[in-house]
mmCIF file of C-alpha atoms in Angstrom:
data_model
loop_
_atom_site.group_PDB
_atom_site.id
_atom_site.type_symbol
_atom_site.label_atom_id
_atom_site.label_comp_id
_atom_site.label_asym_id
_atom_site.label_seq_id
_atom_site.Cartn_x
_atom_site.Cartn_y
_atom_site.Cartn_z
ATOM 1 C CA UNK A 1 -28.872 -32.085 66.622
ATOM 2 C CA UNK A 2 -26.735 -31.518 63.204
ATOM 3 C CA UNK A 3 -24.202 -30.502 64.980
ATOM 4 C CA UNK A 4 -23.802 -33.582 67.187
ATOM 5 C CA UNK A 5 -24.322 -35.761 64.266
ATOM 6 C CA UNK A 6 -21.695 -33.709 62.497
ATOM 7 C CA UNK A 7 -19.211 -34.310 65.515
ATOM 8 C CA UNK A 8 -20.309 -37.379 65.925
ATOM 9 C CA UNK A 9 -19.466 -38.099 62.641
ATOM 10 C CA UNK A 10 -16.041 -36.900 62.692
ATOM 11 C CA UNK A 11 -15.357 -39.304 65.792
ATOM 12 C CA UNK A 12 -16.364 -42.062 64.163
ATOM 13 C CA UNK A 13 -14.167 -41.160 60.883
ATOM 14 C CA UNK A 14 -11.111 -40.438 63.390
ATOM 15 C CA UNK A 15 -11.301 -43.720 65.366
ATOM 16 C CA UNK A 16 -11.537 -45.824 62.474
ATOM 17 C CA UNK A 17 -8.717 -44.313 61.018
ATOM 18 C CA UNK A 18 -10.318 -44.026 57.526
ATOM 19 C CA UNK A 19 -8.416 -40.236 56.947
ATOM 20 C CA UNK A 20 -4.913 -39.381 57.163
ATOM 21 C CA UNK A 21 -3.668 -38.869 60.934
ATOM 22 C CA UNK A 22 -0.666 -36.406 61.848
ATOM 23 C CA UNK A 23 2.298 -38.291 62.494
ATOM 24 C CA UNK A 24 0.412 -41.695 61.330
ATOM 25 C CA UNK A 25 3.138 -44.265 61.961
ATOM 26 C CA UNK A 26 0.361 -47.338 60.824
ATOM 27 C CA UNK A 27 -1.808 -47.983 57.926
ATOM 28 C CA UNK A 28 -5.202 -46.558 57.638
ATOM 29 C CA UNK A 29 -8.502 -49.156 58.441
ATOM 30 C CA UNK A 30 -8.383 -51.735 55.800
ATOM 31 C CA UNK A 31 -11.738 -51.537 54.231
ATOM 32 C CA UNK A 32 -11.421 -54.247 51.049
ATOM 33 C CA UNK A 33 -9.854 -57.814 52.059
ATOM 34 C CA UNK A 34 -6.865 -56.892 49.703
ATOM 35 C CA UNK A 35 -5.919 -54.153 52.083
ATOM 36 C CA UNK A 36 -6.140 -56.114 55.228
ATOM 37 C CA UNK A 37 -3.633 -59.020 53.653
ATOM 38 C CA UNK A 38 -1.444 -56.574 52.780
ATOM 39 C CA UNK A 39 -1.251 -55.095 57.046
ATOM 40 C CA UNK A 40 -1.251 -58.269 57.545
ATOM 41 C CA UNK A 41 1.646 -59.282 55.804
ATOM 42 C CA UNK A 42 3.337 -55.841 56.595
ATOM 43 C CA UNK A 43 2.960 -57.141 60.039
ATOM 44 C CA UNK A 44 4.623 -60.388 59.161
ATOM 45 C CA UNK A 45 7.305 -58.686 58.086
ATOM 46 C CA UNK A 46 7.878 -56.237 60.627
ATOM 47 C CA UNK A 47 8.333 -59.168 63.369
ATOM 48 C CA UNK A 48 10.796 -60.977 61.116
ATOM 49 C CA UNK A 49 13.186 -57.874 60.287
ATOM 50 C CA UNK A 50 12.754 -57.613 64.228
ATOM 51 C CA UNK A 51 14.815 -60.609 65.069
ATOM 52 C CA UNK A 52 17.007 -60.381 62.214
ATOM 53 C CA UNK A 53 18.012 -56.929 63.253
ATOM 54 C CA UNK A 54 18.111 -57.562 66.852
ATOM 55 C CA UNK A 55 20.335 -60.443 66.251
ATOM 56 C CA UNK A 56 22.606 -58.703 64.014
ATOM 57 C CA UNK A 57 23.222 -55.722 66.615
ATOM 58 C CA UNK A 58 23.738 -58.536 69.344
ATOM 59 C CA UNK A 59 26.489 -60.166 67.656
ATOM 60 C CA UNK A 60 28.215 -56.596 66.538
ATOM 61 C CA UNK A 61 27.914 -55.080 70.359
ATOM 62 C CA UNK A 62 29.341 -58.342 71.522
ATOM 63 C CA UNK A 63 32.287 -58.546 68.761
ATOM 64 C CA UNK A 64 32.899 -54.791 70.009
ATOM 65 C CA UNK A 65 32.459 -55.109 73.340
ATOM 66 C CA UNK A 66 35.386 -58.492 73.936
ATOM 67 C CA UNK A 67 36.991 -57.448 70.725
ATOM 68 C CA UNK A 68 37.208 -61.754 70.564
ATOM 69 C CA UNK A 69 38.389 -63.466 67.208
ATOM 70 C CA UNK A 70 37.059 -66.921 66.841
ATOM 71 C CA UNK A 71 38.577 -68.693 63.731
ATOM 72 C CA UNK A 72 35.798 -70.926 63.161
ATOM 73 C CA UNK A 73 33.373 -68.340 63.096
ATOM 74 C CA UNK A 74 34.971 -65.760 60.215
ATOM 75 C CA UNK A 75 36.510 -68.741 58.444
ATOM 76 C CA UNK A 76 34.979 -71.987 59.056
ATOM 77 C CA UNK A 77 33.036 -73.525 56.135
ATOM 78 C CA UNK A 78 29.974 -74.761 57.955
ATOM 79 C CA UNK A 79 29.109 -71.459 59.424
ATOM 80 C CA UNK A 80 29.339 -70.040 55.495
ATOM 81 C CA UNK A 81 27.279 -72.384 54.477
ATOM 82 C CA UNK A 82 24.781 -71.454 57.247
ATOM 83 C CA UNK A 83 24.723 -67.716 56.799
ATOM 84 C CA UNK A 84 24.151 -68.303 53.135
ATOM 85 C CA UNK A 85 21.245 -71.183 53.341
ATOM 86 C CA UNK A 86 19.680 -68.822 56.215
ATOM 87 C CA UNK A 87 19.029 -65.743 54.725
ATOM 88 C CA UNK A 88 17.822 -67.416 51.335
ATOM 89 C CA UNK A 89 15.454 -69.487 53.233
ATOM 90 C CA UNK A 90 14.025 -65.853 54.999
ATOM 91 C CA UNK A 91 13.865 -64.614 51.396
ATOM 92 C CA UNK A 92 12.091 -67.759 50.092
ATOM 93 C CA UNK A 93 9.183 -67.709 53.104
ATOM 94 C CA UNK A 94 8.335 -63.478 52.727
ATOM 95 C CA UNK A 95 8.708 -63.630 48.454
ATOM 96 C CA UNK A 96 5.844 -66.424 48.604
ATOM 97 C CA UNK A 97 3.016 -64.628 50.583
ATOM 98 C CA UNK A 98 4.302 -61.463 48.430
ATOM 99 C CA UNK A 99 3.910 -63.109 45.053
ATOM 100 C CA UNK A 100 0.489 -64.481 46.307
ATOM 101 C CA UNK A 101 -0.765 -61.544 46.977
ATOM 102 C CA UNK A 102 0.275 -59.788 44.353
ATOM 103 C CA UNK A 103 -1.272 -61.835 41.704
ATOM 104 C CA UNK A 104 -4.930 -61.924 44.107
ATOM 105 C CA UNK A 105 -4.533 -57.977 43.802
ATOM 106 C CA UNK A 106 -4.471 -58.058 39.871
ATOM 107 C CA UNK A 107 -6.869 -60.839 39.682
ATOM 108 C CA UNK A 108 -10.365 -59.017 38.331
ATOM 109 C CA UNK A 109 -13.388 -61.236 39.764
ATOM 110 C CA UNK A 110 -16.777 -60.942 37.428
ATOM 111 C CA UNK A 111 -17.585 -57.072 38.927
ATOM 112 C CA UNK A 112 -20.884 -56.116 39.709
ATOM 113 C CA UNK A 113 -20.122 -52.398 39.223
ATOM 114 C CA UNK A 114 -17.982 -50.726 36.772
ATOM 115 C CA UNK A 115 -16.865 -46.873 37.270
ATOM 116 C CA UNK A 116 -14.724 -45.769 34.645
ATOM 117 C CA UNK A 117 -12.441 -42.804 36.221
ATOM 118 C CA UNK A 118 -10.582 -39.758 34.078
ATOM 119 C CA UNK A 119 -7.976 -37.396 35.720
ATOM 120 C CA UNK A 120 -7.958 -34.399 34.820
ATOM 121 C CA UNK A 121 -5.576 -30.924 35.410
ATOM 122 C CA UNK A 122 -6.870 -30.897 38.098
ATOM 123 C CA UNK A 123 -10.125 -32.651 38.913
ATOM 124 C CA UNK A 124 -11.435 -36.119 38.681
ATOM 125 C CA UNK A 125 -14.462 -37.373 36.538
ATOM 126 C CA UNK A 126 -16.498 -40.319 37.273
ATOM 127 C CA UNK A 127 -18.802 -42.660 35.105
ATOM 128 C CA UNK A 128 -21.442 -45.042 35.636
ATOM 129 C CA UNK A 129 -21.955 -46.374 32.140
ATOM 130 C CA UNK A 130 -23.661 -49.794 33.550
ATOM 131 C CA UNK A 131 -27.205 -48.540 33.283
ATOM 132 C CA UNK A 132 -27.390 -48.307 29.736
ATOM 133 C CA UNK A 133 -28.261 -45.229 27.540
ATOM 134 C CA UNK A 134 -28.748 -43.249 30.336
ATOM 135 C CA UNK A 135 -24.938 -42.992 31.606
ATOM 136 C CA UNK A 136 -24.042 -41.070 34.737
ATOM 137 C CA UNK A 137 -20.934 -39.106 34.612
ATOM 138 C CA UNK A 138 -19.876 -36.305 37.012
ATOM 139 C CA UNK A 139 -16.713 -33.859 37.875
ATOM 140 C CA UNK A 140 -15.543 -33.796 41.304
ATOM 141 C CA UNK A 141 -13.752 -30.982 42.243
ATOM 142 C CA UNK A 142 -12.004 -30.307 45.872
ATOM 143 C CA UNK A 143 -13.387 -27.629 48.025
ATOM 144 C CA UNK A 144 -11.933 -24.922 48.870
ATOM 145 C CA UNK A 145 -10.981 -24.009 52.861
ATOM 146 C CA UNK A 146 -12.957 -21.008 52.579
ATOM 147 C CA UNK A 147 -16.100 -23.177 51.161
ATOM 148 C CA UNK A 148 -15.453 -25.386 54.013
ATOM 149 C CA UNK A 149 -18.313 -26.814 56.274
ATOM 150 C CA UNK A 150 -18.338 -27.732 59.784
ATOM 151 C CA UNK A 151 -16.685 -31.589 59.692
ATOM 152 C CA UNK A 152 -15.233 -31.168 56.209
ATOM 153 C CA UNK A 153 -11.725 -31.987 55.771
ATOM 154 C CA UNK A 154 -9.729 -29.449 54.244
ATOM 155 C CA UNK A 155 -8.088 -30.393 50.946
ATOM 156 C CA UNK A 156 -9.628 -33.647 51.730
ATOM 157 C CA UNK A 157 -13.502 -32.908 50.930
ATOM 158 C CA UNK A 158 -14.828 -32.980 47.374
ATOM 159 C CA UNK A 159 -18.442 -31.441 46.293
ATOM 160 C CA UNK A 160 -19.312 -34.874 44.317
ATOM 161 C CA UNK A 161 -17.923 -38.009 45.640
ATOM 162 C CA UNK A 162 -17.312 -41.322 44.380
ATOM 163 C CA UNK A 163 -20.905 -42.921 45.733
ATOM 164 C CA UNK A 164 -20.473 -47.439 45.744
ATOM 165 C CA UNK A 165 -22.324 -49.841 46.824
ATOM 166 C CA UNK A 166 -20.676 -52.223 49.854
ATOM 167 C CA UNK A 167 -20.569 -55.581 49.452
ATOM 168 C CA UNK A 168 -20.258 -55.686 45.526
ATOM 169 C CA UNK A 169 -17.105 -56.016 43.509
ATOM 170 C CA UNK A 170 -16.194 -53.081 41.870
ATOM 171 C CA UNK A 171 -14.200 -52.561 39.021
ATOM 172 C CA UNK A 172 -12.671 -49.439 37.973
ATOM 173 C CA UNK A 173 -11.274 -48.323 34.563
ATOM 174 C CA UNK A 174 -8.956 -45.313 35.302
ATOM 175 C CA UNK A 175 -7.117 -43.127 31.989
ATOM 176 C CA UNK A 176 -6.011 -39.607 32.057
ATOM 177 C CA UNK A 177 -7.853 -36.702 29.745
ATOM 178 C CA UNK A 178 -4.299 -34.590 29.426
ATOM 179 C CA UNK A 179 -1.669 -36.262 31.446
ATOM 180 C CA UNK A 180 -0.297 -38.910 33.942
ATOM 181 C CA UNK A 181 -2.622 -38.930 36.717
ATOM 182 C CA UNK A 182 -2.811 -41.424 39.396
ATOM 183 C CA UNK A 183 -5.852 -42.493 41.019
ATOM 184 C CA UNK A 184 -4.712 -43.664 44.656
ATOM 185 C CA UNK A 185 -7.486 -44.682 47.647
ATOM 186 C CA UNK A 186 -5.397 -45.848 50.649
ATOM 187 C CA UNK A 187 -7.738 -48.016 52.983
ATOM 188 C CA UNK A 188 -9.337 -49.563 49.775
ATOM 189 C CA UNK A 189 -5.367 -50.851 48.566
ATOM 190 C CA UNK A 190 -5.480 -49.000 44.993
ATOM 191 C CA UNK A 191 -3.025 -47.206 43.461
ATOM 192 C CA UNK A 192 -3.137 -47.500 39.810
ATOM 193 C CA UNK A 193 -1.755 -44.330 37.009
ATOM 194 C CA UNK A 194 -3.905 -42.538 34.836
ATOM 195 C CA UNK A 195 -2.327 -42.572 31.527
ATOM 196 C CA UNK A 196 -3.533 -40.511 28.164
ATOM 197 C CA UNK A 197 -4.688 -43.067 25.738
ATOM 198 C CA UNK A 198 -4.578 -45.920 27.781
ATOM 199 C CA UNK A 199 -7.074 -47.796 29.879
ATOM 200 C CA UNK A 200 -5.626 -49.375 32.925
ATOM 201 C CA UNK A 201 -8.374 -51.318 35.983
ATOM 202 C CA UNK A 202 -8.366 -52.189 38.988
ATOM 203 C CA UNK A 203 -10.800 -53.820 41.350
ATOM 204 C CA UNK A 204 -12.127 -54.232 45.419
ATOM 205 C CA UNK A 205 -14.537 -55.191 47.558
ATOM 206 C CA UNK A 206 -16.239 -52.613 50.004
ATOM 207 C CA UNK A 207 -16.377 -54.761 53.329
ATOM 208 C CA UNK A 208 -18.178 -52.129 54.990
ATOM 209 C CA UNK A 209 -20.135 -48.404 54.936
ATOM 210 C CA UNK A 210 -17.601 -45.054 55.521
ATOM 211 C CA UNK A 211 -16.033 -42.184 53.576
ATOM 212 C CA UNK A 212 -12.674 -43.465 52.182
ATOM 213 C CA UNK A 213 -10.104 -40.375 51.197
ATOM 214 C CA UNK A 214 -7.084 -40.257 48.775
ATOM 215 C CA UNK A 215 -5.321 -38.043 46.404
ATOM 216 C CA UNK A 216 -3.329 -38.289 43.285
ATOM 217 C CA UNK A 217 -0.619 -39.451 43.580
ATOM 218 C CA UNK A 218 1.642 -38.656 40.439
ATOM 219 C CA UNK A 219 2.896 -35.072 39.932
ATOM 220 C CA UNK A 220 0.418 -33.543 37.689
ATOM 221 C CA UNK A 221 1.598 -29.882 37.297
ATOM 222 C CA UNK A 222 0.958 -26.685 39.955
ATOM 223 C CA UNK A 223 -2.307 -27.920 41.451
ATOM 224 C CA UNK A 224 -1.584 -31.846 41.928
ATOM 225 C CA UNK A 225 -1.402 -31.471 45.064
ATOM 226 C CA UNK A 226 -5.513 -30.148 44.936
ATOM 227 C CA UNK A 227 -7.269 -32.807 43.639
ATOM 228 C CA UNK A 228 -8.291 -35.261 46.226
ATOM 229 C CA UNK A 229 -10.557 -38.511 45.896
ATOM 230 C CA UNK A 230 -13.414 -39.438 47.848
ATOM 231 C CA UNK A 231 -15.100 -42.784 47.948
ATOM 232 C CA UNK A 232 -18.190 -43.062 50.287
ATOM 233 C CA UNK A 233 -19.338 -46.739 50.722
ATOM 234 C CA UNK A 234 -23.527 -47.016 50.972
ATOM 235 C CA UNK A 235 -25.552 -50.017 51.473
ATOM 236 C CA UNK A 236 -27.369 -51.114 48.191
ATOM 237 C CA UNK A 237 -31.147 -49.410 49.214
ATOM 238 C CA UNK A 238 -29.436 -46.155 49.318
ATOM 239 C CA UNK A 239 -26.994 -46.681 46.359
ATOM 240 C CA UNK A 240 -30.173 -47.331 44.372
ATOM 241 C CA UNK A 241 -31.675 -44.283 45.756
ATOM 242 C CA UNK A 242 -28.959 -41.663 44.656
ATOM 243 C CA UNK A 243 -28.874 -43.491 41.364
ATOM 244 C CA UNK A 244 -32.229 -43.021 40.426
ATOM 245 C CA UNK A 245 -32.331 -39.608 42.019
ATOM 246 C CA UNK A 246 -29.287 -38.743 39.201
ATOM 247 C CA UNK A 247 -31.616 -40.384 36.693
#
């Protein structure tokens, strides 16, 4: 029975696409609302450079194929006037969305959690310093392959992870103990640096339970490439329940 929960497990992971695929050509599973605007709006995109580039290669294939000069069309001033209003007007309608969502991505709603985050060479350390005296702060450290167990990811899989609630904005104050770190979750849509001295946040909403992977993603020194992130989204009974058991 572990075993097929194990497997079972791993399915469910795969299919949602919450880890890293080989030869991923999409996004991961969105998991906050930030992260689903911004496939969205990739996706908006996409179909627009689509017609732009299909139109583009029509009208060179067709120039090449007839080899046929038309005056009007390479010196006419309506058609300059066109060609210049057009692609401004593209520009205009994808910069709005962008600029929208870029200021609801810095925007810091009144959190209900804060985790304050420290990069290390080369391990993470985590925080809870809501529950007053009694603060809970951890290392996480990735595991090594030969430490691996069956449906652990290999320089994925951490022994503490990053335990929040779903369902509860969560802010997260991220600085580096030694140098530039940066603290990067994919499906949650954060990517903020880790800099000595300096406090920089971010926040997100967990729309929904899983195990969330990322790495740093800054060059650190030899072993950057070994300190992965894990963020494991719990309903509220059970985030309760670990914190007290850590109390």
């Amino acid at each position: 029975m572990k075993r097929g929960g194990e497997f079972r497990q791993v399915c469910v992971r795969w299919f949602k696409k919450d880890i890293p695929e080989y030869w991923g050509k999409n996004f991961q599973d969105g998991v906050s609302s930030s992260m689903e605007e911004i496939i969205l709006f990739h996706d908006e995109v996409m179909y627009i450079l689509i017609i732009i580039i299909s139109f583009v290669l029509w009208v060179i294939v067709r120039a090449l194929i007839t080899r046929y000069y038309y005056k009007y069309l390479f010196e006419g001033v309506l058609i300059e006037v066109i060609w210049t209003l057009l692609p401004a007007g593209v520009l205009i309608f994808i910069a709005l969305p962008s600029l929208k969502l870029l200021y609801l991505m810095d925007e810091v709603i009144n959190p209900a959690l804060t985790i304050k985050v420290v990069g290390h060479q080369w391990y993470w350390s985590y925080e809870y310093s809501d529950y007053g005296p009694e603060t809970i702060e951890f290392d996480s450290y990735m595991i090594p392959t030969s430490e691996l167990k069956k449906g652990e990811l290999r320089l994925l899989d951490v022994d503490n992870r990053l335990i929040l609630p779903i369902q509860a904005e969560v802010r997260v104050l991220v600085t580096g103990g030694d140098v530039l770190h940066s603290f990067a979750v994919p499906s949650l849509s954060v990517k903020i640096d880790a800099v000595p001295g300096r406090l920089n946040q971010t926040s997100f909403f967990l729309k929904r339970p899983g195990v969330f992977y990322g790495q740093c993603s800054e060059i650190c020194g030899a072993n950057h490439s070994f300190m992965p992130i894990v963020v494991e989204g719990v309903s509220l009974e059970k985030y309760i329940s670990w914190v007290e058991a850590l109390k």
